PDB file of C-alpha atoms in Angstrom:
ATOM      1  CA  MET A   1     -24.098   1.939  -8.465  1.00  0.00           C
ATOM      2  CA  GLU A   2     -21.882   5.002  -8.970  1.00  0.00           C
ATOM      3  CA  GLU A   3     -21.998   7.470  -6.100  1.00  0.00           C
ATOM      4  CA  GLU A   4     -23.621  10.851  -6.759  1.00  0.00           C
ATOM      5  CA  ALA A   5     -21.066  13.666  -7.328  1.00  0.00           C
ATOM      6  CA  VAL A   6     -21.217  17.183  -6.044  1.00  0.00           C
ATOM      7  CA  GLU A   7     -19.329  20.379  -6.967  1.00  0.00           C
ATOM      8  CA  TYR A   8     -17.118  22.074  -4.424  1.00  0.00           C
ATOM      9  CA  LEU A   9     -15.474  25.422  -4.877  1.00  0.00           C
ATOM     10  CA  ALA A  10     -12.160  25.499  -3.226  1.00  0.00           C
ATOM     11  CA  ILE A  11     -10.671  28.947  -2.451  1.00  0.00           C
ATOM     12  CA  GLY A  12      -7.993  28.046   0.085  1.00  0.00           C
ATOM     13  CA  SER A  13      -5.343  25.364   0.322  1.00  0.00           C
ATOM     14  CA  MET A  14      -7.755  22.782  -1.394  1.00  0.00           C
ATOM     15  CA  MET A  15      -7.154  24.756  -4.692  1.00  0.00           C
ATOM     16  CA  ASN A  16      -3.846  22.891  -4.655  1.00  0.00           C
ATOM     17  CA  LYS A  17      -3.739  19.447  -6.228  1.00  0.00           C
ATOM     18  CA  THR A  18      -1.138  18.093  -3.704  1.00  0.00           C
ATOM     19  CA  SER A  19      -2.977  19.477  -0.725  1.00  0.00           C
ATOM     20  CA  ILE A  20      -6.404  18.065  -1.640  1.00  0.00           C
ATOM     21  CA  ASN A  21      -4.897  14.584  -2.624  1.00  0.00           C
ATOM     22  CA  MET A  22      -3.228  14.540   0.794  1.00  0.00           C
ATOM     23  CA  ARG A  23      -6.703  14.618   2.244  1.00  0.00           C
ATOM     24  CA  ALA A  24      -7.597  11.430   0.400  1.00  0.00           C
ATOM     25  CA  ILE A  25      -9.728  13.512  -2.062  1.00  0.00           C
ATOM     26  CA  PHE A  26      -9.348  12.884  -5.678  1.00  0.00           C
ATOM     27  CA  PRO A  27     -11.598  15.013  -7.751  1.00  0.00           C
ATOM     28  CA  GLN A  28     -13.182  13.611 -10.961  1.00  0.00           C
ATOM     29  CA  GLU A  29     -12.657  16.953 -12.627  1.00  0.00           C
ATOM     30  CA  SER A  30     -11.201  20.373 -11.627  1.00  0.00           C
ATOM     31  CA  ARG A  31     -11.737  23.696 -13.281  1.00  0.00           C
ATOM     32  CA  ALA A  32     -11.159  27.327 -12.563  1.00  0.00           C
ATOM     33  CA  ALA A  33     -14.499  29.133 -11.624  1.00  0.00           C
ATOM     34  CA  CYS A  34     -15.903  32.454 -10.765  1.00  0.00           C
ATOM     35  CA  LEU A  35     -18.347  33.188  -7.981  1.00  0.00           C
ATOM     36  CA  LYS A  36     -20.055  36.631  -8.080  1.00  0.00           C
ATOM     37  CA  ASP A  37     -21.047  38.747  -5.021  1.00  0.00           C
ATOM     38  CA  TYR A  38     -18.391  37.126  -2.842  1.00  0.00           C
ATOM     39  CA  GLU A  39     -14.907  38.001  -1.879  1.00  0.00           C
ATOM     40  CA  LEU A  40     -11.843  36.337  -0.536  1.00  0.00           C
ATOM     41  CA  PHE A  41     -11.168  36.947   3.134  1.00  0.00           C
ATOM     42  CA  PHE A  42      -8.373  35.852   5.445  1.00  0.00           C
ATOM     43  CA  GLY A  43      -9.199  35.493   9.030  1.00  0.00           C
ATOM     44  CA  MET A  44      -8.491  33.685  12.337  1.00  0.00           C
ATOM     45  CA  ALA A  45      -5.034  33.636  14.025  1.00  0.00           C
ATOM     46  CA  ASN A  46      -3.262  31.958  11.011  1.00  0.00           C
ATOM     47  CA  GLY A  47      -5.076  33.928   8.278  1.00  0.00           C
ATOM     48  CA  PHE A  48      -7.165  31.087   6.804  1.00  0.00           C
ATOM     49  CA  ALA A  49      -9.047  31.776   3.610  1.00  0.00           C
ATOM     50  CA  ALA A  50     -12.789  31.958   3.604  1.00  0.00           C
ATOM     51  CA  ALA A  51     -15.430  33.087   1.124  1.00  0.00           C
ATOM     52  CA  ARG A  52     -17.400  36.127   2.280  1.00  0.00           C
ATOM     53  CA  GLN A  53     -20.525  37.712   0.763  1.00  0.00           C
ATOM     54  CA  ALA A  54     -19.898  41.084  -0.848  1.00  0.00           C
ATOM     55  CA  GLN A  55     -22.283  42.646  -3.226  1.00  0.00           C
ATOM     56  CA  GLY A  56     -20.522  43.330  -6.447  1.00  0.00           C
ATOM     57  CA  GLY A  57     -17.510  41.282  -5.488  1.00  0.00           C
ATOM     58  CA  GLU A  58     -15.893  38.486  -7.531  1.00  0.00           C
ATOM     59  CA  LEU A  59     -14.228  35.497  -6.047  1.00  0.00           C
ATOM     60  CA  HIS A  60     -12.249  32.958  -8.141  1.00  0.00           C
ATOM     61  CA  GLY A  61     -11.263  29.395  -7.135  1.00  0.00           C
ATOM     62  CA  VAL A  62     -11.161  25.828  -8.292  1.00  0.00           C
ATOM     63  CA  VAL A  63     -14.418  23.893  -8.596  1.00  0.00           C
ATOM     64  CA  HIS A  64     -13.794  20.262  -8.000  1.00  0.00           C
ATOM     65  CA  ARG A  65     -16.291  17.458  -8.755  1.00  0.00           C
ATOM     66  CA  ILE A  66     -16.082  15.127  -5.742  1.00  0.00           C
ATOM     67  CA  SER A  67     -18.018  12.351  -4.120  1.00  0.00           C
ATOM     68  CA  LYS A  68     -20.382  12.863  -1.191  1.00  0.00           C
ATOM     69  CA  LYS A  69     -17.978  10.840   0.890  1.00  0.00           C
ATOM     70  CA  GLU A  70     -15.155  13.276  -0.001  1.00  0.00           C
ATOM     71  CA  LEU A  71     -17.487  16.176   0.883  1.00  0.00           C
ATOM     72  CA  ALA A  72     -17.880  14.563   4.268  1.00  0.00           C
ATOM     73  CA  ILE A  73     -14.104  14.515   4.761  1.00  0.00           C
ATOM     74  CA  LEU A  74     -13.983  18.247   4.041  1.00  0.00           C
ATOM     75  CA  ASP A  75     -16.784  18.823   6.558  1.00  0.00           C
ATOM     76  CA  MET A  76     -14.688  17.086   9.253  1.00  0.00           C
ATOM     77  CA  ILE A  77     -11.656  19.259   8.351  1.00  0.00           C
ATOM     78  CA  GLU A  78     -13.391  22.607   8.075  1.00  0.00           C
ATOM     79  CA  VAL A  79     -14.677  22.666  11.611  1.00  0.00           C
ATOM     80  CA  TRP A  80     -14.853  26.561  11.739  1.00  0.00           C
ATOM     81  CA  TYR A  81     -16.909  26.796   8.541  1.00  0.00           C
ATOM     82  CA  ILE A  82     -20.315  25.925   7.183  1.00  0.00           C
ATOM     83  CA  ARG A  83     -21.185  25.336   3.495  1.00  0.00           C
ATOM     84  CA  ASP A  84     -23.032  27.833   1.262  1.00  0.00           C
ATOM     85  CA  LEU A  85     -24.670  26.463  -1.862  1.00  0.00           C
ATOM     86  CA  VAL A  86     -23.868  28.912  -4.653  1.00  0.00           C
ATOM     87  CA  GLU A  87     -23.765  29.238  -8.424  1.00  0.00           C
ATOM     88  CA  VAL A  88     -20.364  29.367 -10.049  1.00  0.00           C
ATOM     89  CA  VAL A  89     -19.177  29.685 -13.653  1.00  0.00           C
ATOM     90  CA  PRO A  90     -16.361  27.341 -14.585  1.00  0.00           C
ATOM     91  CA  TYR A  91     -13.930  28.506 -17.254  1.00  0.00           C
ATOM     92  CA  TYR A  92     -10.922  27.443 -19.290  1.00  0.00           C
ATOM     93  CA  GLY A  93      -9.015  30.645 -20.153  1.00  0.00           C
ATOM     94  CA  GLU A  94     -11.535  32.790 -22.013  1.00  0.00           C
ATOM     95  CA  ASN A  95     -14.006  29.968 -22.548  1.00  0.00           C
ATOM     96  CA  LYS A  96     -16.769  30.072 -20.023  1.00  0.00           C
ATOM     97  CA  GLN A  97     -18.692  26.884 -19.286  1.00  0.00           C
ATOM     98  CA  PRO A  98     -22.371  26.464 -18.085  1.00  0.00           C
ATOM     99  CA  ALA A  99     -23.031  27.645 -14.529  1.00  0.00           C
ATOM    100  CA  VAL A 100     -23.190  24.831 -11.895  1.00  0.00           C
ATOM    101  CA  LYS A 101     -24.313  24.685  -8.291  1.00  0.00           C
ATOM    102  CA  ALA A 102     -21.367  24.269  -5.917  1.00  0.00           C
ATOM    103  CA  PHE A 103     -20.593  24.297  -2.201  1.00  0.00           C
ATOM    104  CA  VAL A 104     -18.226  26.893  -0.808  1.00  0.00           C
ATOM    105  CA  TYR A 105     -17.029  27.094   2.852  1.00  0.00           C
ATOM    106  CA  VAL A 106     -17.636  30.336   4.782  1.00  0.00           C
ATOM    107  CA  PHE A 107     -17.027  31.071   8.468  1.00  0.00           C
ATOM    108  CA  ASP A 108     -19.818  29.742  10.627  1.00  0.00           C
ATOM    109  CA  PRO A 109     -21.944  32.881  11.412  1.00  0.00           C
ATOM    110  CA  ALA A 110     -23.007  31.391  14.783  1.00  0.00           C
ATOM    111  CA  LYS A 111     -19.278  30.931  15.855  1.00  0.00           C
ATOM    112  CA  VAL A 112     -18.459  34.373  14.461  1.00  0.00           C
ATOM    113  CA  GLU A 113     -21.244  35.974  16.482  1.00  0.00           C
ATOM    114  CA  GLU A 114     -20.288  34.110  19.572  1.00  0.00           C
ATOM    115  CA  ASN A 115     -16.473  35.100  19.349  1.00  0.00           C
ATOM    116  CA  PRO A 116     -16.012  37.718  16.682  1.00  0.00           C
ATOM    117  CA  SER A 117     -12.360  38.403  17.573  1.00  0.00           C
ATOM    118  CA  GLN A 118     -11.447  34.737  16.808  1.00  0.00           C
ATOM    119  CA  PHE A 119     -12.506  35.275  13.209  1.00  0.00           C
ATOM    120  CA  ALA A 120     -11.061  38.835  12.692  1.00  0.00           C
ATOM    121  CA  ALA A 121      -8.912  39.544   9.683  1.00  0.00           C
ATOM    122  CA  ASN A 122      -5.361  38.383   9.975  1.00  0.00           C
ATOM    123  CA  PRO A 123      -2.522  37.949   7.414  1.00  0.00           C
ATOM    124  CA  PRO A 124      -1.874  34.420   6.130  1.00  0.00           C
ATOM    125  CA  ARG A 125       1.408  32.544   6.529  1.00  0.00           C
ATOM    126  CA  GLU A 126       3.883  32.445   3.688  1.00  0.00           C
ATOM    127  CA  ARG A 127       3.721  28.716   3.294  1.00  0.00           C
ATOM    128  CA  TYR A 128      -0.098  28.926   3.034  1.00  0.00           C
ATOM    129  CA  MET A 129       0.138  31.533   0.293  1.00  0.00           C
ATOM    130  CA  ASP A 130       2.553  29.452  -1.616  1.00  0.00           C
ATOM    131  CA  ILE A 131       0.114  26.663  -1.529  1.00  0.00           C
ATOM    132  CA  LEU A 132      -2.713  28.879  -2.727  1.00  0.00           C
ATOM    133  CA  LEU A 133      -0.646  30.454  -5.511  1.00  0.00           C
ATOM    134  CA  GLU A 134       0.651  27.198  -6.809  1.00  0.00           C
ATOM    135  CA  GLY A 135      -2.938  25.864  -7.031  1.00  0.00           C
ATOM    136  CA  ALA A 136      -4.343  29.012  -8.635  1.00  0.00           C
ATOM    137  CA  LYS A 137      -1.716  28.992 -11.400  1.00  0.00           C
ATOM    138  CA  TYR A 138      -1.838  25.243 -11.933  1.00  0.00           C
ATOM    139  CA  PHE A 139      -5.612  25.367 -12.585  1.00  0.00           C
ATOM    140  CA  GLY A 140      -5.502  28.611 -14.537  1.00  0.00           C
ATOM    141  CA  LEU A 141      -7.325  31.124 -12.388  1.00  0.00           C
ATOM    142  CA  GLU A 142      -7.769  34.585 -13.919  1.00  0.00           C
ATOM    143  CA  ASN A 143      -4.532  36.456 -13.757  1.00  0.00           C
ATOM    144  CA  THR A 144      -6.066  39.668 -12.601  1.00  0.00           C
ATOM    145  CA  PHE A 145      -7.666  37.912  -9.691  1.00  0.00           C
ATOM    146  CA  ILE A 146      -4.366  36.189  -8.799  1.00  0.00           C
ATOM    147  CA  GLU A 147      -2.465  39.548  -8.942  1.00  0.00           C
ATOM    148  CA  ASN A 148      -5.014  41.562  -6.959  1.00  0.00           C
ATOM    149  CA  ASN A 149      -6.014  38.962  -4.332  1.00  0.00           C
ATOM    150  CA  LEU A 150      -3.118  36.400  -3.953  1.00  0.00           C
ATOM    151  CA  SER A 151       0.155  37.758  -5.172  1.00  0.00           C
ATOM    152  CA  SER A 152      -0.293  41.104  -3.541  1.00  0.00           C
ATOM    153  CA  VAL A 153      -1.512  39.876  -0.104  1.00  0.00           C
ATOM    154  CA  GLU A 154       0.658  40.744   2.858  1.00  0.00           C
ATOM    155  CA  PHE A 155       1.714  37.634   4.684  1.00  0.00           C
ATOM    156  CA  VAL A 156       3.712  36.510   7.631  1.00  0.00           C
ATOM    157  CA  ALA A 157       7.065  35.393   6.343  1.00  0.00           C
ATOM    158  CA  ARG A 158       8.545  32.063   7.111  1.00  0.00           C
ATOM    159  CA  LYS A 159      10.743  32.089  10.196  1.00  0.00           C
ATOM    160  CA  GLU A 160      14.423  32.369   9.689  1.00  0.00           C
ATOM    161  CA  LEU A 161      16.337  29.183  10.548  1.00  0.00           C
ATOM    162  CA  LYS A 162      17.804  30.813  13.637  1.00  0.00           C
ATOM    163  CA  ASP A 163      14.328  31.486  14.994  1.00  0.00           C
ATOM    164  CA  LEU A 164      12.858  28.005  14.668  1.00  0.00           C
ATOM    165  CA  ARG A 165      11.906  26.093  17.837  1.00  0.00           C
ATOM    166  CA  VAL A 166      13.301  22.686  18.714  1.00  0.00           C
ATOM    167  CA  PHE A 167      12.619  19.954  21.233  1.00  0.00           C
ATOM    168  CA  ASP A 168      15.542  20.450  23.646  1.00  0.00           C
ATOM    169  CA  PRO A 169      17.058  17.192  24.902  1.00  0.00           C
ATOM    170  CA  PRO A 170      18.136  16.709  28.506  1.00  0.00           C
ATOM    171  CA  GLU A 171      21.750  17.230  29.498  1.00  0.00           C
ATOM    172  CA  GLY A 172      23.921  14.084  29.201  1.00  0.00           C
ATOM    173  CA  ALA A 173      24.219  11.297  26.772  1.00  0.00           C
ATOM    174  CA  LEU A 174      20.983   9.591  25.372  1.00  0.00           C
ATOM    175  CA  PRO A 175      20.600   5.834  24.462  1.00  0.00           C
ATOM    176  CA  GLU A 176      20.580   5.177  20.790  1.00  0.00           C
ATOM    177  CA  TRP A 177      17.524   3.223  19.499  1.00  0.00           C
ATOM    178  CA  THR A 178      16.594   1.804  16.130  1.00  0.00           C
ATOM    179  CA  VAL A 179      13.114   2.543  14.630  1.00  0.00           C
ATOM    180  CA  GLY A 180      12.263  -1.033  15.587  1.00  0.00           C
ATOM    181  CA  GLU A 181      13.243  -0.476  19.268  1.00  0.00           C
ATOM    182  CA  MET A 182      11.322   2.787  19.373  1.00  0.00           C
ATOM    183  CA  ARG A 183       8.169   0.918  18.099  1.00  0.00           C
ATOM    184  CA  GLU A 184       8.661  -1.902  20.617  1.00  0.00           C
ATOM    185  CA  LYS A 185       8.695   0.722  23.400  1.00  0.00           C
ATOM    186  CA  ASP A 186       5.616   2.336  21.938  1.00  0.00           C
ATOM    187  CA  ASN A 187       3.686  -0.842  22.087  1.00  0.00           C
ATOM    188  CA  GLU A 188       4.251  -1.352  25.779  1.00  0.00           C
ATOM    189  CA  ASN A 189       1.632   1.111  27.063  1.00  0.00           C
ATOM    190  CA  ASP A 190      -1.421   2.685  25.244  1.00  0.00           C
ATOM    191  CA  ASP A 191      -0.978   5.918  27.190  1.00  0.00           C
ATOM    192  CA  ILE A 192       2.792   6.236  26.625  1.00  0.00           C
ATOM    193  CA  VAL A 193       3.442   7.463  23.013  1.00  0.00           C
ATOM    194  CA  PHE A 194       6.826   7.558  21.224  1.00  0.00           C
ATOM    195  CA  VAL A 195       7.507   9.335  17.965  1.00  0.00           C
ATOM    196  CA  ALA A 196      10.699  10.426  16.180  1.00  0.00           C
ATOM    197  CA  LEU A 197      11.579  13.771  14.780  1.00  0.00           C
ATOM    198  CA  LYS A 198      14.694  13.099  12.736  1.00  0.00           C
ATOM    199  CA  THR A 199      17.166  11.837  15.239  1.00  0.00           C
ATOM    200  CA  LYS A 200      15.201  12.668  18.425  1.00  0.00           C
ATOM    201  CA  VAL A 201      12.812  10.137  20.015  1.00  0.00           C
ATOM    202  CA  ILE A 202      10.187  11.897  21.962  1.00  0.00           C
ATOM    203  CA  ARG A 203       7.959  10.317  24.741  1.00  0.00           C
ATOM    204  CA  PHE A 204       4.521  11.684  25.480  1.00  0.00           C
ATOM    205  CA  ASP A 205       2.905  10.635  28.631  1.00  0.00           C
ATOM    206  CA  LEU A 206      -0.846  10.745  28.099  1.00  0.00           C
ATOM    207  CA  THR A 207      -1.827   9.410  31.488  1.00  0.00           C
ATOM    208  CA  GLY A 208      -3.582  11.686  33.967  1.00  0.00           C
ATOM    209  CA  GLY A 209      -6.539  12.758  31.856  1.00  0.00           C
ATOM    210  CA  VAL A 210      -4.574  14.626  29.122  1.00  0.00           C
ATOM    211  CA  THR A 211      -7.069  15.157  26.185  1.00  0.00           C
ATOM    212  CA  GLN A 212      -5.663  18.001  24.046  1.00  0.00           C
ATOM    213  CA  HIS A 213      -4.271  16.728  20.616  1.00  0.00           C
ATOM    214  CA  THR A 214      -4.158  13.041  21.991  1.00  0.00           C
ATOM    215  CA  HIS A 215      -5.957  11.770  18.836  1.00  0.00           C
ATOM    216  CA  ILE A 216      -3.136  13.104  16.687  1.00  0.00           C
ATOM    217  CA  LEU A 217      -0.422  11.669  18.927  1.00  0.00           C
ATOM    218  CA  LYS A 218      -2.137   8.210  19.146  1.00  0.00           C
ATOM    219  CA  ARG A 219      -2.806   8.257  15.398  1.00  0.00           C
ATOM    220  CA  ASP A 220       0.819   8.937  14.565  1.00  0.00           C
ATOM    221  CA  ARG A 221       2.490   6.986  17.396  1.00  0.00           C
ATOM    222  CA  GLY A 222       5.553   4.917  16.633  1.00  0.00           C
ATOM    223  CA  THR A 223       6.368   6.808  13.435  1.00  0.00           C
ATOM    224  CA  GLN A 224       9.170   8.855  11.963  1.00  0.00           C
ATOM    225  CA  TRP A 225       6.894  11.829  12.647  1.00  0.00           C
ATOM    226  CA  ALA A 226       8.478  14.486  10.603  1.00  0.00           C
ATOM    227  CA  HIS A 227       8.314  12.460   7.385  1.00  0.00           C
ATOM    228  CA  LEU A 228       4.703  11.376   8.101  1.00  0.00           C
ATOM    229  CA  ILE A 229       3.674  14.999   8.611  1.00  0.00           C
ATOM    230  CA  ALA A 230       5.611  16.333   5.526  1.00  0.00           C
ATOM    231  CA  SER A 231       4.326  13.519   3.238  1.00  0.00           C
ATOM    232  CA  LYS A 232       0.718  13.111   4.400  1.00  0.00           C
ATOM    233  CA  TYR A 233      -0.451  16.211   6.274  1.00  0.00           C
ATOM    234  CA  MET A 234       1.544  19.308   5.821  1.00  0.00           C
ATOM    235  CA  TYR A 235       2.535  20.247   2.201  1.00  0.00           C
ATOM    236  CA  ASP A 236       5.171  22.909   1.793  1.00  0.00           C
ATOM    237  CA  PRO A 237       5.885  23.948  -1.815  1.00  0.00           C
ATOM    238  CA  LYS A 238       9.371  25.121  -0.685  1.00  0.00           C
ATOM    239  CA  PHE A 239      10.450  21.514  -0.001  1.00  0.00           C
ATOM    240  CA  GLY A 240       8.003  19.307  -1.913  1.00  0.00           C
ATOM    241  CA  VAL A 241       6.574  15.951  -0.801  1.00  0.00           C
ATOM    242  CA  PRO A 242       9.276  13.480   0.347  1.00  0.00           C
ATOM    243  CA  ALA A 243       8.701   9.959  -0.892  1.00  0.00           C
ATOM    244  CA  LYS A 244      10.906   8.650   2.014  1.00  0.00           C
ATOM    245  CA  VAL A 245      12.640   9.900   5.173  1.00  0.00           C
ATOM    246  CA  GLU A 246      15.969  10.170   3.338  1.00  0.00           C
ATOM    247  CA  ASP A 247      14.395  12.671   0.867  1.00  0.00           C
ATOM    248  CA  MET A 248      13.969  15.252   3.622  1.00  0.00           C
ATOM    249  CA  THR A 249      16.539  17.962   3.873  1.00  0.00           C
ATOM    250  CA  ASP A 250      17.767  19.105   7.392  1.00  0.00           C
ATOM    251  CA  ASN A 251      15.900  22.308   6.920  1.00  0.00           C
ATOM    252  CA  HIS A 252      12.739  20.612   6.065  1.00  0.00           C
ATOM    253  CA  HIS A 253      13.017  18.554   9.227  1.00  0.00           C
ATOM    254  CA  ARG A 254      13.600  21.758  11.250  1.00  0.00           C
ATOM    255  CA  TYR A 255      10.583  23.569   9.843  1.00  0.00           C
ATOM    256  CA  VAL A 256       8.336  20.562  10.570  1.00  0.00           C
ATOM    257  CA  GLU A 257       9.708  20.356  14.187  1.00  0.00           C
ATOM    258  CA  ASP A 258       8.997  24.092  14.561  1.00  0.00           C
ATOM    259  CA  MET A 259       5.409  23.583  13.212  1.00  0.00           C
ATOM    260  CA  VAL A 260       4.806  20.767  15.662  1.00  0.00           C
ATOM    261  CA  LEU A 261       5.869  22.795  18.572  1.00  0.00           C
ATOM    262  CA  ASP A 262       3.794  25.871  17.408  1.00  0.00           C
ATOM    263  CA  SER A 263       0.581  23.983  16.562  1.00  0.00           C
ATOM    264  CA  LEU A 264       0.438  20.757  18.545  1.00  0.00           C
ATOM    265  CA  ILE A 265       2.665  21.146  21.584  1.00  0.00           C
ATOM    266  CA  ILE A 266       0.399  23.746  23.344  1.00  0.00           C
ATOM    267  CA  GLY A 267      -1.460  23.839  26.569  1.00  0.00           C
ATOM    268  CA  GLU A 268      -1.318  20.613  28.678  1.00  0.00           C
ATOM    269  CA  VAL A 269       0.668  18.801  25.958  1.00  0.00           C
ATOM    270  CA  ASN A 270       3.593  21.112  26.487  1.00  0.00           C
ATOM    271  CA  ASN A 271       4.148  19.590  29.971  1.00  0.00           C
ATOM    272  CA  ILE A 272       4.101  15.833  29.098  1.00  0.00           C
ATOM    273  CA  TRP A 273       6.962  15.330  26.589  1.00  0.00           C
ATOM    274  CA  THR A 274      10.611  14.356  27.048  1.00  0.00           C
ATOM    275  CA  VAL A 275      13.404  13.552  24.560  1.00  0.00           C
ATOM    276  CA  VAL A 276      14.478  10.077  25.662  1.00  0.00           C
ATOM    277  CA  ALA A 277      16.677   8.673  22.992  1.00  0.00           C
ATOM    278  CA  SER A 278      18.640   9.301  19.833  1.00  0.00           C
ATOM    279  CA  LEU A 279      17.352   7.488  16.710  1.00  0.00           C
ATOM    280  CA  LYS A 280      19.862   5.590  14.578  1.00  0.00           C
ATOM    281  CA  ILE A 281      19.532   6.650  10.939  1.00  0.00           C
TER     282      ILE A 281
END
């Protein structure tokens, strides 16, 4: 029996075909759509998109027809949001389609009330806006909406190469390991994780009750981490999706390494890593 489908109005990165497919979501149909009495809002520290009620407002996005299992994937991703059930009008250019009921994600009012500063307006990142713009143009969102709400948005520019953070190796020569040797070391102890970022093999010691981001480290252990992130989790239109490690440019590797340090190597995790080897490539 075919699973019942639902409509989901994407207004952030899930407007982008590549981004939504990276989440293992493959819509049966995707159309530009308009939602009345809502507006686009960028909030939280990284300026993430959210729908916000606004009388007389007009919000455009991409309405995807997806399965309930795929909707459950989105619920697990969108931990700061809840779903509103709204009525949207899909369209192809000037041709409007019959209205449909669709889910759209809004910041969770209970969380906002508990910590309003966490959800305050903030400019989005340049990479994020590139994703939104690419998706909006691909699916044919109304040009006026794109110009007024996406193209003209102030954003935080990508860091210059000289400002990118790196995992600093210790002084002195490091042993050289193959990918196979790194994976052998990774299999020795469940709480000692090894990953590679280009030619750096990084060891994470998760013993001693470390909890922050450990699920990500254990999920990705033993991998050439930069390629895994760039091809499965973090789409960047500037670089595209690398099919294999060799497809990644040096600059792409550097931006991924910086993202890892900014987003994952925080709090207690910042004290448990060491560069222990150089990867043979």
